[in-house]
PDB file of C-alpha atoms in Angstrom:
ATOM      1  CA  UNK A 108      98.316  80.399  77.619  1.00 67.00           C
ATOM      2  CA  UNK A 109      97.869  76.656  77.165  1.00 80.00           C
ATOM      3  CA  UNK A 110      95.552  74.675  79.416  1.00 83.00           C
ATOM      4  CA  UNK A 111      96.695  71.152  80.269  1.00 86.00           C
ATOM      5  CA  UNK A 112      94.029  68.981  81.912  1.00 89.00           C
ATOM      6  CA  UNK A 113      94.968  66.968  84.965  1.00 89.00           C
ATOM      7  CA  UNK A 114      95.832  63.340  84.430  1.00 91.00           C
ATOM      8  CA  UNK A 115      94.238  60.651  86.623  1.00 88.00           C
ATOM      9  CA  UNK A 116      97.606  60.192  88.354  1.00 90.00           C
ATOM     10  CA  UNK A 117      97.728  63.887  89.248  1.00 93.00           C
ATOM     11  CA  UNK A 118      94.161  63.805  90.573  1.00 94.00           C
ATOM     12  CA  UNK A 119      95.030  60.765  92.729  1.00 93.00           C
ATOM     13  CA  UNK A 120      98.141  62.553  94.016  1.00 94.00           C
ATOM     14  CA  UNK A 121      96.117  65.641  95.011  1.00 95.00           C
ATOM     15  CA  UNK A 122      93.421  63.481  96.621  1.00 96.00           C
ATOM     16  CA  UNK A 123      96.055  61.667  98.682  1.00 96.00           C
ATOM     17  CA  UNK A 124      97.575  64.994  99.706  1.00 97.00           C
ATOM     18  CA  UNK A 125      94.130  66.166 100.837  1.00 96.00           C
ATOM     19  CA  UNK A 126      93.670  63.025 102.937  1.00 96.00           C
ATOM     20  CA  UNK A 127      96.976  63.511 104.753  1.00 97.00           C
ATOM     21  CA  UNK A 128      96.262  67.237 105.302  1.00 97.00           C
ATOM     22  CA  UNK A 129      92.837  66.395 106.766  1.00 95.00           C
ATOM     23  CA  UNK A 130      94.464  63.912 109.149  1.00 95.00           C
ATOM     24  CA  UNK A 131      97.216  66.310 110.152  1.00 96.00           C
ATOM     25  CA  UNK A 132      94.670  69.044 110.954  1.00 94.00           C
ATOM     26  CA  UNK A 133      92.388  66.763 112.958  1.00 93.00           C
ATOM     27  CA  UNK A 134      94.047  67.342 116.366  1.00 93.00           C
ATOM     28  CA  UNK A 135      93.990  71.118 115.850  1.00 93.00           C
ATOM     29  CA  UNK A 136      90.332  71.078 114.808  1.00 89.00           C
ATOM     30  CA  UNK A 137      89.423  68.907 117.806  1.00 90.00           C
ATOM     31  CA  UNK A 138      91.240  71.387 120.049  1.00 93.00           C
ATOM     32  CA  UNK A 139      89.432  74.375 118.475  1.00 93.00           C
ATOM     33  CA  UNK A 140      85.965  72.776 118.399  1.00 90.00           C
ATOM     34  CA  UNK A 141      86.209  71.011 121.738  1.00 91.00           C
ATOM     35  CA  UNK A 142      84.892  67.582 122.629  1.00 88.00           C
ATOM     36  CA  UNK A 143      81.919  66.121 120.824  1.00 87.00           C
ATOM     37  CA  UNK A 144      78.672  67.273 122.420  1.00 91.00           C
ATOM     38  CA  UNK A 145      76.587  64.360 121.159  1.00 93.00           C
ATOM     39  CA  UNK A 146      77.009  60.768 120.083  1.00 94.00           C
ATOM     40  CA  UNK A 147      76.112  61.743 116.514  1.00 95.00           C
ATOM     41  CA  UNK A 148      78.866  64.347 116.383  1.00 92.00           C
ATOM     42  CA  UNK A 149      81.386  61.836 117.710  1.00 93.00           C
ATOM     43  CA  UNK A 150      80.346  59.257 115.104  1.00 95.00           C
ATOM     44  CA  UNK A 151      80.617  61.759 112.242  1.00 93.00           C
ATOM     45  CA  UNK A 152      84.065  62.937 113.390  1.00 93.00           C
ATOM     46  CA  UNK A 153      85.267  59.360 113.738  1.00 94.00           C
ATOM     47  CA  UNK A 154      83.951  58.377 110.306  1.00 96.00           C
ATOM     48  CA  UNK A 155      85.673  61.348 108.678  1.00 94.00           C
ATOM     49  CA  UNK A 156      89.010  60.460 110.288  1.00 95.00           C
ATOM     50  CA  UNK A 157      88.696  56.793 109.325  1.00 97.00           C
ATOM     51  CA  UNK A 158      87.755  57.686 105.736  1.00 97.00           C
ATOM     52  CA  UNK A 159      90.659  60.126 105.371  1.00 96.00           C
ATOM     53  CA  UNK A 160      93.098  57.570 106.775  1.00 97.00           C
ATOM     54  CA  UNK A 161      91.707  54.719 104.694  1.00 97.00           C
ATOM     55  CA  UNK A 162      91.667  56.671 101.455  1.00 97.00           C
ATOM     56  CA  UNK A 163      95.178  58.007 102.077  1.00 96.00           C
ATOM     57  CA  UNK A 164      96.471  54.478 102.549  1.00 97.00           C
ATOM     58  CA  UNK A 165      94.559  53.115  99.525  1.00 97.00           C
ATOM     59  CA  UNK A 166      95.798  55.896  97.270  1.00 96.00           C
ATOM     60  CA  UNK A 167      99.384  55.469  98.456  1.00 96.00           C
ATOM     61  CA  UNK A 168      99.295  51.691  97.936  1.00 95.00           C
ATOM     62  CA  UNK A 169      97.766  52.161  94.485  1.00 94.00           C
ATOM     63  CA  UNK A 170     100.556  54.552  93.573  1.00 92.00           C
ATOM     64  CA  UNK A 171     103.217  52.124  94.816  1.00 92.00           C
ATOM     65  CA  UNK A 172     101.663  49.209  92.939  1.00 92.00           C
ATOM     66  CA  UNK A 173     101.545  51.213  89.708  1.00 88.00           C
ATOM     67  CA  UNK A 174     105.165  52.227  90.178  1.00 84.00           C
ATOM     68  CA  UNK A 175     106.133  48.568  90.673  1.00 81.00           C
ATOM     69  CA  UNK A 176     104.513  47.551  87.383  1.00 79.00           C
ATOM     70  CA  UNK A 177     106.560  50.019  85.355  1.00 69.00           C
TER      71      UNK A 177
END
């Protein structure tokens, strides 16, 4: 069985997929966990959502820009 390492493009694709999955699960996780019980918890939740959204957008734009160069 041959082992092929992941290319940087594949890693970026999986990272983007993870960002969109995290965002899509956010409403469900908020429903399961309930409202934030402290200001710190609210800040951490908000930062995680913003990071997932920002990284998803950055990775998608990077992919589109690379595609445009080819």
